[in-house]
Short mmCIF file of C-alpha atoms and ligand atoms in Angstrom, two decimals:
data_model
loop_
_atom_site.label_atom_id
_atom_site.label_comp_id
_atom_site.label_asym_id
_atom_site.label_seq_id
_atom_site.Cartn_x
_atom_site.Cartn_y
_atom_site.Cartn_z
CA MET C 178 -65.46 8.62 -45.70
CA THR C 179 -61.96 8.71 -47.25
CA ASP C 180 -58.85 8.72 -45.96
CA ALA C 181 -58.13 11.75 -45.76
CA ASN C 182 -55.26 14.60 -44.95
CA PHE C 183 -56.75 17.84 -42.52
CA ILE C 184 -55.93 19.29 -39.37
CA LEU C 185 -58.24 19.27 -36.14
CA LYS C 186 -57.78 22.76 -33.78
CA GLY C 187 -58.70 22.20 -30.29
CA ASN C 188 -57.76 20.60 -26.47
CA ILE C 189 -56.49 17.42 -27.05
CA CYS C 190 -55.79 15.13 -24.27
CA TYR C 191 -54.32 11.50 -25.05
CA SER C 192 -52.87 8.90 -22.14
CA ARG C 193 -48.57 9.79 -22.08
CA ASP C 194 -48.84 6.32 -19.70
CA ILE C 195 -50.77 3.81 -17.76
CA SER C 196 -51.20 6.44 -14.61
CA ARG C 197 -51.03 10.15 -16.63
CA PHE C 198 -52.24 12.63 -19.28
CA GLN C 199 -50.84 14.07 -22.21
CA THR C 200 -52.39 17.23 -22.86
CA TYR C 201 -52.76 20.62 -25.28
CA GLU C 202 -53.93 23.79 -25.16
CA LYS C 203 -55.57 25.15 -28.31
CA SER C 204 -52.91 23.06 -30.51
CA TYR C 205 -52.95 21.76 -34.31
CA ILE C 206 -52.72 17.74 -34.44
CA ILE C 207 -52.39 16.54 -37.62
CA CYS C 208 -53.96 13.65 -39.70
CA GLU C 209 -52.08 12.22 -42.94
CA ARG C 210 -53.56 9.18 -44.49
CA GLY C 211 -55.27 8.21 -41.31
CA ILE C 212 -52.53 8.27 -39.38
CA SER C 213 -51.59 11.06 -36.09
CA ARG C 214 -48.11 12.80 -38.04
CA GLY C 215 -48.52 14.38 -33.90
CA VAL C 216 -49.60 17.53 -31.73
CA PHE C 217 -47.49 20.94 -32.23
CA ASP C 218 -47.92 24.34 -31.78
CA VAL C 219 -47.32 26.26 -34.96
CA ILE C 220 -48.78 24.06 -38.23
CA PRO C 221 -45.35 22.32 -39.29
CA GLU C 222 -44.31 23.87 -43.38
CA GLN C 223 -45.27 20.27 -45.01
CA TYR C 224 -48.76 20.90 -43.50
CA LYS C 225 -49.59 23.58 -44.34
CA THR C 226 -51.80 22.82 -47.26
CA PHE C 227 -53.67 20.11 -45.78
CA PRO C 228 -57.52 22.28 -44.58
CA LEU C 229 -58.05 22.75 -41.03
CA PHE C 230 -61.49 22.66 -38.40
CA ASP C 231 -61.50 24.44 -35.69
CA CYS C 232 -63.08 22.71 -32.61
CA GLY C 233 -62.46 26.31 -30.94
CA GLU C 234 -62.62 24.84 -26.75
CA GLN C 235 -63.84 21.38 -27.17
CA LEU C 236 -61.47 18.50 -26.09
CA ILE C 237 -60.04 15.98 -28.55
CA ILE C 238 -59.50 12.65 -27.58
CA PRO C 239 -58.90 8.76 -28.99
CA GLY C 240 -61.74 7.26 -29.96
CA PHE C 241 -62.75 4.64 -27.36
CA THR C 242 -62.79 0.72 -27.57
CA ASP C 243 -64.78 -1.55 -26.93
CA LEU C 244 -63.36 -4.71 -26.32
CA HIS C 245 -66.00 -7.12 -24.88
CA VAL C 246 -69.84 -6.47 -26.04
CA HIS C 247 -72.95 -9.17 -27.08
CA ALA C 248 -74.88 -7.67 -30.47
CA PRO C 249 -78.32 -10.10 -29.73
CA GLN C 250 -78.55 -9.23 -26.28
CA PHE C 251 -78.85 -5.62 -26.67
CA PRO C 252 -82.53 -5.98 -26.82
CA PHE C 253 -83.42 -7.57 -23.11
CA ARG C 254 -80.72 -4.36 -21.71
CA GLY C 255 -82.00 -4.25 -18.27
CA LEU C 256 -84.20 -7.11 -18.32
CA GLY C 257 -83.34 -10.21 -15.51
CA MET C 258 -81.12 -8.03 -13.50
CA ASP C 259 -81.75 -9.58 -10.23
CA MET C 260 -80.29 -13.28 -11.51
CA GLU C 261 -76.52 -14.25 -11.36
CA LEU C 262 -74.78 -15.36 -14.42
CA LEU C 263 -75.81 -18.92 -15.32
CA ASP C 264 -79.67 -18.87 -14.52
CA TRP C 265 -79.29 -15.42 -17.06
CA LEU C 266 -77.60 -17.04 -19.61
CA ASN C 267 -80.91 -19.25 -19.43
CA THR C 268 -83.85 -16.99 -18.77
CA ASN C 269 -82.53 -14.42 -20.84
CA THR C 270 -79.95 -15.11 -23.40
CA PHE C 271 -80.42 -17.78 -24.60
CA PRO C 272 -84.17 -17.35 -25.76
CA GLU C 273 -83.30 -14.17 -26.79
CA GLU C 274 -80.12 -15.52 -28.90
CA ALA C 275 -82.55 -18.20 -30.13
CA ARG C 276 -84.08 -15.68 -31.91
CA TYR C 277 -81.32 -14.80 -34.64
CA GLY C 278 -82.27 -17.55 -36.49
CA ASP C 279 -85.03 -15.67 -38.12
CA GLU C 280 -83.28 -13.20 -40.63
CA VAL C 281 -85.74 -10.41 -40.05
CA TYR C 282 -85.20 -10.13 -36.76
CA ALA C 283 -81.54 -10.04 -37.16
CA ARG C 284 -81.50 -6.84 -39.33
CA GLN C 285 -83.70 -5.29 -37.60
CA MET C 286 -82.14 -5.12 -33.75
CA TYR C 287 -79.00 -5.38 -35.11
CA GLY C 288 -80.04 -2.46 -37.11
CA LYS C 289 -80.43 -0.75 -34.02
CA PHE C 290 -77.62 -1.94 -31.99
CA VAL C 291 -75.57 -0.80 -34.85
CA ASN C 292 -76.92 2.84 -34.49
CA GLU C 293 -76.80 2.55 -31.12
CA LEU C 294 -72.54 2.41 -31.55
CA LYS C 295 -73.02 4.84 -34.31
CA ARG C 296 -73.97 7.58 -31.96
CA GLY C 297 -71.35 6.78 -29.20
CA GLY C 298 -67.35 6.75 -28.52
CA THR C 299 -67.02 3.86 -29.76
CA THR C 300 -64.75 3.49 -32.89
CA ARG C 301 -63.31 0.39 -32.08
CA ALA C 302 -65.23 -2.91 -31.00
CA CYS C 303 -64.75 -6.34 -30.52
CA ILE C 304 -68.49 -8.26 -30.85
CA PHE C 305 -70.09 -11.23 -30.10
CA ALA C 306 -72.77 -12.38 -32.46
CA THR C 307 -74.82 -15.85 -32.26
CA VAL C 308 -74.06 -19.17 -33.76
CA HIS C 309 -76.00 -18.59 -36.02
CA ILE C 310 -74.14 -17.93 -39.94
CA PRO C 311 -77.05 -15.81 -41.80
CA ALA C 312 -77.51 -13.53 -39.07
CA THR C 313 -73.34 -13.17 -38.22
CA LYS C 314 -73.14 -12.38 -41.63
CA ILE C 315 -75.96 -9.34 -41.25
CA LEU C 316 -74.31 -8.28 -38.33
CA MET C 317 -70.89 -7.81 -40.62
CA GLU C 318 -72.40 -6.01 -43.23
CA LEU C 319 -74.42 -3.16 -41.13
CA MET C 320 -70.77 -2.72 -39.24
CA GLU C 321 -68.87 -2.56 -41.90
CA GLU C 322 -71.69 0.34 -43.71
CA SER C 323 -71.46 2.40 -39.96
CA GLY C 324 -67.15 2.91 -40.88
CA LEU C 325 -66.43 1.77 -37.31
CA ILE C 326 -64.03 -0.90 -36.88
CA SER C 327 -64.39 -4.29 -35.36
CA TYR C 328 -64.52 -7.99 -35.18
CA VAL C 329 -67.18 -9.93 -35.04
CA GLY C 330 -67.46 -13.63 -33.65
CA LYS C 331 -69.93 -16.65 -34.69
CA VAL C 332 -70.45 -17.48 -31.07
CA ASN C 333 -69.31 -21.75 -30.95
CA MET C 334 -71.32 -23.58 -28.64
CA ASP C 335 -72.51 -27.94 -28.64
CA ARG C 336 -73.36 -28.59 -25.07
CA ASN C 337 -74.93 -27.25 -21.98
CA SER C 338 -77.22 -25.41 -23.96
CA PRO C 339 -80.52 -25.44 -24.74
CA ASP C 340 -81.21 -27.27 -27.57
CA TYR C 341 -82.95 -24.73 -28.99
CA LEU C 342 -79.77 -23.21 -29.51
CA ARG C 343 -77.16 -25.65 -29.36
CA GLU C 344 -75.19 -26.69 -32.90
CA GLU C 345 -75.34 -30.33 -33.41
CA SER C 346 -72.13 -31.48 -33.32
CA ALA C 347 -68.56 -30.19 -32.42
CA GLU C 348 -67.84 -31.19 -36.22
CA CYS C 349 -70.60 -28.93 -37.50
CA SER C 350 -70.12 -26.28 -35.55
CA ALA C 351 -66.13 -26.45 -36.64
CA GLU C 352 -67.07 -26.83 -40.14
CA ASP C 353 -69.82 -23.99 -40.16
CA THR C 354 -67.12 -22.06 -38.74
CA ARG C 355 -64.09 -22.70 -41.71
CA LYS C 356 -67.30 -22.04 -44.12
CA TRP C 357 -68.02 -18.70 -42.47
CA ILE C 358 -64.64 -17.85 -42.10
CA GLU C 359 -64.22 -19.10 -45.62
CA GLU C 360 -67.05 -16.25 -46.99
CA THR C 361 -66.10 -13.56 -44.33
CA GLY C 362 -62.16 -13.14 -44.09
CA GLY C 363 -61.15 -10.99 -46.62
CA ARG C 364 -64.21 -9.79 -47.89
CA TYR C 365 -64.63 -6.28 -45.46
CA ARG C 366 -62.02 -3.35 -45.39
CA PHE C 367 -63.40 -2.79 -41.79
CA THR C 368 -64.75 -6.11 -40.11
CA LYS C 369 -63.26 -9.18 -39.37
CA PRO C 370 -63.74 -12.36 -38.14
CA ILE C 371 -62.42 -13.60 -34.95
CA LEU C 372 -62.65 -17.18 -33.22
CA THR C 373 -65.80 -17.13 -30.75
CA PRO C 374 -66.11 -20.07 -28.68
CA ARG C 375 -68.57 -18.64 -26.04
CA PHE C 376 -67.29 -20.06 -23.08
CA THR C 377 -65.86 -23.00 -21.71
CA PRO C 378 -69.41 -24.76 -20.68
CA SER C 379 -70.27 -24.38 -24.23
CA CYS C 380 -68.02 -25.91 -25.61
CA THR C 381 -66.63 -29.67 -25.93
CA ASP C 382 -63.04 -30.56 -25.79
CA GLU C 383 -63.50 -31.52 -29.36
CA LEU C 384 -65.22 -28.41 -30.23
CA MET C 385 -62.15 -26.60 -28.47
CA ARG C 386 -59.67 -28.70 -30.66
CA ARG C 387 -61.00 -28.29 -34.06
CA LEU C 388 -61.63 -24.46 -32.96
CA GLY C 389 -57.50 -24.58 -32.26
CA GLU C 390 -57.19 -25.91 -35.47
CA LEU C 391 -59.37 -23.20 -37.48
CA GLN C 392 -57.16 -20.58 -35.17
CA LYS C 393 -53.34 -22.00 -36.95
CA GLU C 394 -55.13 -22.50 -40.55
CA TYR C 395 -56.42 -18.96 -40.50
CA GLN C 396 -54.02 -16.94 -38.08
CA LEU C 397 -57.21 -15.37 -36.64
CA PRO C 398 -58.13 -13.39 -33.08
CA VAL C 399 -59.94 -15.38 -30.36
CA GLN C 400 -62.37 -14.32 -27.78
CA SER C 401 -64.09 -15.87 -25.28
CA HIS C 402 -65.33 -15.33 -21.55
CA LEU C 403 -63.07 -16.28 -18.40
CA SER C 404 -63.11 -16.49 -14.41
CA GLU C 405 -66.84 -14.35 -14.60
CA ASN C 406 -68.59 -16.33 -11.64
CA TYR C 407 -67.75 -18.76 -8.55
CA GLN C 408 -70.57 -21.33 -10.20
CA GLU C 409 -69.21 -20.93 -13.37
CA ILE C 410 -65.47 -21.38 -12.05
CA ASP C 411 -66.36 -24.19 -10.37
CA TRP C 412 -68.45 -25.76 -13.09
CA VAL C 413 -65.57 -25.89 -15.21
CA LYS C 414 -63.28 -27.26 -12.67
CA GLU C 415 -65.78 -30.36 -12.85
CA LEU C 416 -66.20 -30.79 -16.79
CA CYS C 417 -61.92 -30.16 -17.53
CA PRO C 418 -60.21 -32.03 -14.82
CA ALA C 419 -57.53 -31.79 -16.55
CA ALA C 420 -57.18 -27.94 -16.61
CA ALA C 421 -54.83 -26.81 -14.20
CA PHE C 422 -57.24 -23.38 -14.03
CA TYR C 423 -59.98 -21.97 -16.23
CA GLY C 424 -57.74 -20.74 -18.33
CA ASP C 425 -55.30 -23.38 -18.77
CA ALA C 426 -58.80 -25.14 -20.63
CA TYR C 427 -58.20 -22.75 -23.42
CA ASP C 428 -54.53 -22.56 -23.65
CA MET C 429 -54.38 -26.83 -23.74
CA PHE C 430 -56.53 -26.22 -27.31
CA GLY C 431 -53.84 -23.02 -28.43
CA LEU C 432 -56.89 -20.90 -27.56
CA PHE C 433 -55.46 -18.38 -24.99
CA GLY C 434 -52.94 -16.26 -26.50
CA ARG C 435 -49.30 -16.55 -26.98
CA GLY C 436 -49.41 -17.32 -31.28
CA PRO C 437 -53.08 -15.84 -31.01
CA CYS C 438 -53.98 -12.24 -30.05
CA THR C 439 -56.66 -13.40 -27.54
CA ILE C 440 -59.61 -10.90 -25.55
CA MET C 441 -60.82 -12.78 -22.15
CA ALA C 442 -64.03 -11.08 -20.73
CA HIS C 443 -64.08 -10.53 -16.73
CA CYS C 444 -60.94 -12.53 -15.34
CA VAL C 445 -63.02 -11.48 -12.11
CA HIS C 446 -62.20 -14.35 -9.66
CA SER C 447 -58.55 -15.35 -12.43
CA THR C 448 -56.20 -16.81 -9.49
CA GLU C 449 -52.73 -16.20 -9.36
CA ALA C 450 -51.69 -19.04 -11.67
CA GLU C 451 -54.02 -17.92 -14.25
CA GLN C 452 -53.11 -14.13 -13.59
CA LYS C 453 -49.06 -15.27 -14.82
CA ARG C 454 -50.31 -17.08 -17.70
CA MET C 455 -52.19 -14.09 -18.93
CA LYS C 456 -49.06 -11.99 -18.33
CA GLU C 457 -47.36 -14.72 -20.18
CA ASN C 458 -49.61 -15.00 -22.85
CA GLY C 459 -50.12 -11.72 -23.65
CA VAL C 460 -53.83 -12.29 -22.84
CA PHE C 461 -55.94 -9.24 -23.33
CA ILE C 462 -58.04 -8.94 -20.60
CA ALA C 463 -61.73 -7.27 -20.94
CA HIS C 464 -63.05 -5.41 -17.64
CA CYS C 465 -66.62 -5.03 -17.57
CA PRO C 466 -67.43 -3.19 -14.63
CA GLU C 467 -71.26 -3.25 -14.92
CA SER C 468 -71.71 -6.53 -16.14
CA ASN C 469 -69.78 -7.50 -12.90
CA MET C 470 -72.09 -5.94 -10.52
CA ASN C 471 -75.64 -6.20 -12.53
CA LEU C 472 -74.51 -10.25 -12.14
CA ALA C 473 -72.97 -9.30 -8.82
CA SER C 474 -70.20 -11.45 -10.28
CA GLY C 475 -67.84 -9.06 -8.16
CA VAL C 476 -65.03 -6.86 -9.27
CA ALA C 477 -61.87 -7.24 -10.80
CA PRO C 478 -58.58 -6.67 -9.32
CA VAL C 479 -57.31 -4.58 -12.23
CA LYS C 480 -55.15 -2.14 -10.44
CA LYS C 481 -53.74 -4.99 -9.47
CA TYR C 482 -53.56 -6.14 -13.57
CA LEU C 483 -52.21 -2.52 -14.85
CA ALA C 484 -49.44 -2.62 -11.76
CA GLU C 485 -48.26 -6.25 -13.24
CA GLY C 486 -48.08 -4.99 -16.50
CA GLN C 487 -51.03 -7.03 -18.26
CA ARG C 488 -52.98 -6.20 -21.02
CA VAL C 489 -56.43 -4.46 -20.02
CA GLY C 490 -58.83 -2.70 -22.05
CA LEU C 491 -62.56 -1.92 -21.16
CA GLY C 492 -65.98 -3.77 -22.54
CA SER C 493 -69.61 -2.91 -22.13
CA ASP C 494 -70.52 -6.23 -22.15
CA VAL C 495 -74.30 -5.74 -23.09
CA ALA C 496 -76.65 -7.14 -22.06
CA GLY C 497 -74.84 -8.09 -18.68
CA GLY C 498 -73.92 -4.37 -19.09
CA SER C 499 -77.27 -2.14 -19.75
CA THR C 500 -75.60 0.63 -22.13
CA THR C 501 -72.61 0.37 -24.92
CA SER C 502 -71.47 3.33 -23.71
CA ILE C 503 -67.28 3.79 -23.00
CA PHE C 504 -68.06 6.83 -20.31
CA ARG C 505 -69.93 4.95 -18.10
CA ALA C 506 -67.87 1.98 -17.90
CA MET C 507 -64.59 4.33 -16.81
CA SER C 508 -66.96 5.93 -14.44
CA LEU C 509 -68.77 2.70 -13.00
CA ALA C 510 -64.77 0.96 -13.26
CA ILE C 511 -63.19 3.56 -10.80
CA GLN C 512 -66.69 3.21 -8.49
CA ALA C 513 -66.84 -0.68 -8.72
CA SER C 514 -63.23 -0.37 -8.37
CA LYS C 515 -63.33 2.14 -4.78
CA LEU C 516 -65.70 -0.59 -3.76
CA ARG C 517 -63.54 -3.31 -3.49
CA TRP C 518 -60.61 -1.65 -2.23
CA ARG C 519 -62.87 -0.31 1.02
CA LEU C 520 -64.92 -4.04 1.30
CA LYS C 521 -63.08 -6.49 0.29
CA ASP C 522 -59.05 -5.84 -0.24
CA GLU C 523 -57.14 -3.12 0.50
CA THR C 524 -53.91 -3.75 -0.78
CA VAL C 525 -55.24 -3.17 -4.44
CA ASN C 526 -55.84 0.56 -4.49
CA PRO C 527 -58.91 2.03 -6.69
CA LEU C 528 -58.46 3.54 -10.12
CA THR C 529 -57.52 6.92 -11.05
CA ALA C 530 -58.68 8.59 -14.02
CA GLN C 531 -56.24 8.59 -15.58
CA GLU C 532 -55.61 5.06 -15.57
CA THR C 533 -59.39 4.27 -16.75
CA PHE C 534 -58.54 6.64 -19.25
CA TYR C 535 -55.94 4.21 -20.78
CA MET C 536 -57.83 1.06 -20.67
CA ALA C 537 -60.89 2.96 -22.98
CA THR C 538 -58.18 4.49 -24.99
CA ARG C 539 -54.59 2.91 -25.23
CA GLY C 540 -55.37 -0.50 -23.42
CA GLY C 541 -57.91 -1.92 -25.33
CA GLY C 542 -57.00 0.34 -28.63
CA GLU C 543 -53.97 -2.20 -28.47
CA PHE C 544 -55.72 -4.84 -29.82
CA PHE C 545 -55.73 -3.52 -33.11
CA GLY C 546 -52.48 -2.33 -33.28
CA LYS C 547 -51.65 1.87 -33.15
CA VAL C 548 -54.87 2.60 -31.72
CA GLY C 549 -55.90 4.76 -28.62
CA SER C 550 -53.45 7.42 -28.84
CA LEU C 551 -53.16 10.58 -30.27
CA GLU C 552 -49.31 10.28 -30.76
CA THR C 553 -47.78 10.69 -33.67
CA GLY C 554 -48.09 6.68 -36.07
CA TYR C 555 -50.80 6.43 -34.34
CA GLU C 556 -54.05 5.36 -36.61
CA PHE C 557 -56.53 8.91 -36.27
CA ASP C 558 -59.49 7.90 -34.32
CA ALA C 559 -60.89 10.65 -32.27
CA LEU C 560 -63.86 12.01 -30.71
CA VAL C 561 -64.35 15.77 -30.89
CA ILE C 562 -66.12 16.53 -26.94
CA ASP C 563 -68.11 19.44 -26.21
CA ASP C 564 -68.20 20.05 -22.37
CA SER C 565 -69.43 22.96 -22.26
CA ALA C 566 -72.75 22.00 -20.80
CA TRP C 567 -71.07 21.71 -17.78
CA ASP C 568 -67.13 23.40 -18.06
CA ILE C 569 -67.01 26.66 -16.52
CA PRO C 570 -64.34 28.63 -19.57
CA GLY C 571 -60.64 29.00 -17.81
CA ARG C 572 -61.19 27.29 -14.65
CA TYR C 573 -60.24 24.09 -15.22
CA THR C 574 -56.91 22.40 -16.76
CA VAL C 575 -57.65 20.40 -20.18
CA GLY C 576 -56.63 17.07 -17.97
CA GLU C 577 -59.14 18.42 -15.45
CA ARG C 578 -61.98 18.72 -17.93
CA VAL C 579 -60.94 15.05 -19.01
CA GLU C 580 -61.54 14.43 -15.65
CA ARG C 581 -65.58 15.61 -15.59
CA MET C 582 -65.74 14.37 -18.90
CA ILE C 583 -65.32 10.56 -17.37
CA TYR C 584 -68.31 10.85 -14.86
CA LEU C 585 -70.72 13.88 -17.18
CA ALA C 586 -70.22 13.00 -20.80
CA ASP C 587 -72.27 10.86 -22.77
CA GLU C 588 -73.36 10.18 -26.51
CA ARG C 589 -75.00 14.12 -26.55
CA CYS C 590 -71.38 15.95 -26.34
CA ILE C 591 -69.83 14.31 -29.40
CA ARG C 592 -69.59 16.54 -31.90
CA ALA C 593 -67.40 14.31 -34.47
CA LYS C 594 -65.87 10.48 -34.69
CA TYR C 595 -62.73 9.99 -36.44
CA VAL C 596 -62.06 5.98 -37.60
CA ALA C 597 -58.45 5.83 -38.64
CA GLY C 598 -59.04 9.09 -40.16
CA ARG C 599 -62.17 8.86 -41.40
CA LYS C 600 -64.85 11.12 -40.41
CA CYS C 601 -68.10 8.71 -39.53
CA SER C 602 -71.43 10.02 -39.00
CA VAL C 603 -72.77 10.41 -35.12
N1 GUN D 70 -70.59 -16.18 -20.26
C1 GUN D 70 -71.29 -17.09 -21.40
N2 GUN D 70 -71.57 -16.39 -21.99
C2 GUN D 70 -71.85 -15.08 -21.36
C3 GUN D 70 -72.97 -13.93 -21.94
O1 GUN D 70 -73.25 -14.31 -22.58
N3 GUN D 70 -72.81 -12.62 -21.10
C4 GUN D 70 -71.86 -13.18 -20.18
N4 GUN D 70 -71.67 -11.59 -18.81
N5 GUN D 70 -70.84 -13.96 -19.72
C5 GUN D 70 -70.86 -15.14 -20.35
FE1 FE D 71 -70.26 -11.43 -21.72
#
């Protein structure tokens, strides 16, 4: 895995903007030191010495970003899907996460999770671990070895959690977090720490205040959950009467965009005031359609978010979601948006394939900088996709083939994967 210079030839597609594909048939894309130098019909003179890999009829698209996934929840995917969020957390999630106090178990299960990510289309990810620091470090090591680029968060929770998973006090939680940041902040090339208060119900005001201080001191990004489920939202109103709305309970402590780059998962039931603040603060929304259906949370008004210029990417939210596949997140996002439109609110249109592809690539990639496109200047994250199992040669345009890919592809179709120009094994 070196930062190579090379050229791929194939059928290239990336998002020109939110609603349009940019496609090129049988063209050359140049990667120079991990950065795209653009797409050409003919190889420009200065790149003629770069090795050329001909991908034939295959598609070349940007890598996917999974903006929200829980690594420790990988082992129990599919279980307890007859519950809503709070019951599901207590019944399945917290007991499973408690197991990561055991480093042997953590290495075994995190190994399975990372292998699955390697095989799939994800090139970047924002990952929740658990409260346990040794296990979180194991996950960071494994992610680093994978070559994928990620943020990994040690989870903070000092209230409303079972004794076996609750940190002793706000002070202990924050000081442990500081130690973890000191140990891991500069340690890896591809793997960075991210502050991860689980959600408002799990964190006292004092812990949030201390995390806000750590954010300022270390300039770290933040990830959490927001307005996912009706009971959760009512609970936050009781727990934080001073907050104007749920998101304000993060903003009060400097954990909601503005300076820090922040991802809030779900935003299914965000009020207008909350949406306005997210927009003002540049908060990223991780839309997790499968999780929102499995936990019967609802369906976020994603088309509205995109139209209003919110920053939106896709998340698998394993184990609320049953799969790490961003192919599935894309097709389910479209399908969920249609049911929402038909059954709930005909003023918010369904998502198109183009919009959904945008979220999976550029929308989420933006959290990592110039990522998620193959345009000149973007980091070279790319997938080579073999759609020969269902494509009818000569019948469809490149754009139509990408539309079909959203529904028909899975990780078996990925022939090569590049992360910032490095070829990773799949
Ligand atoms: N809210 C707080 N914790 C969680 C979690 O683990 N999964 C989901 N989907 N929502 C949460
Ligand atoms: Fe989640």
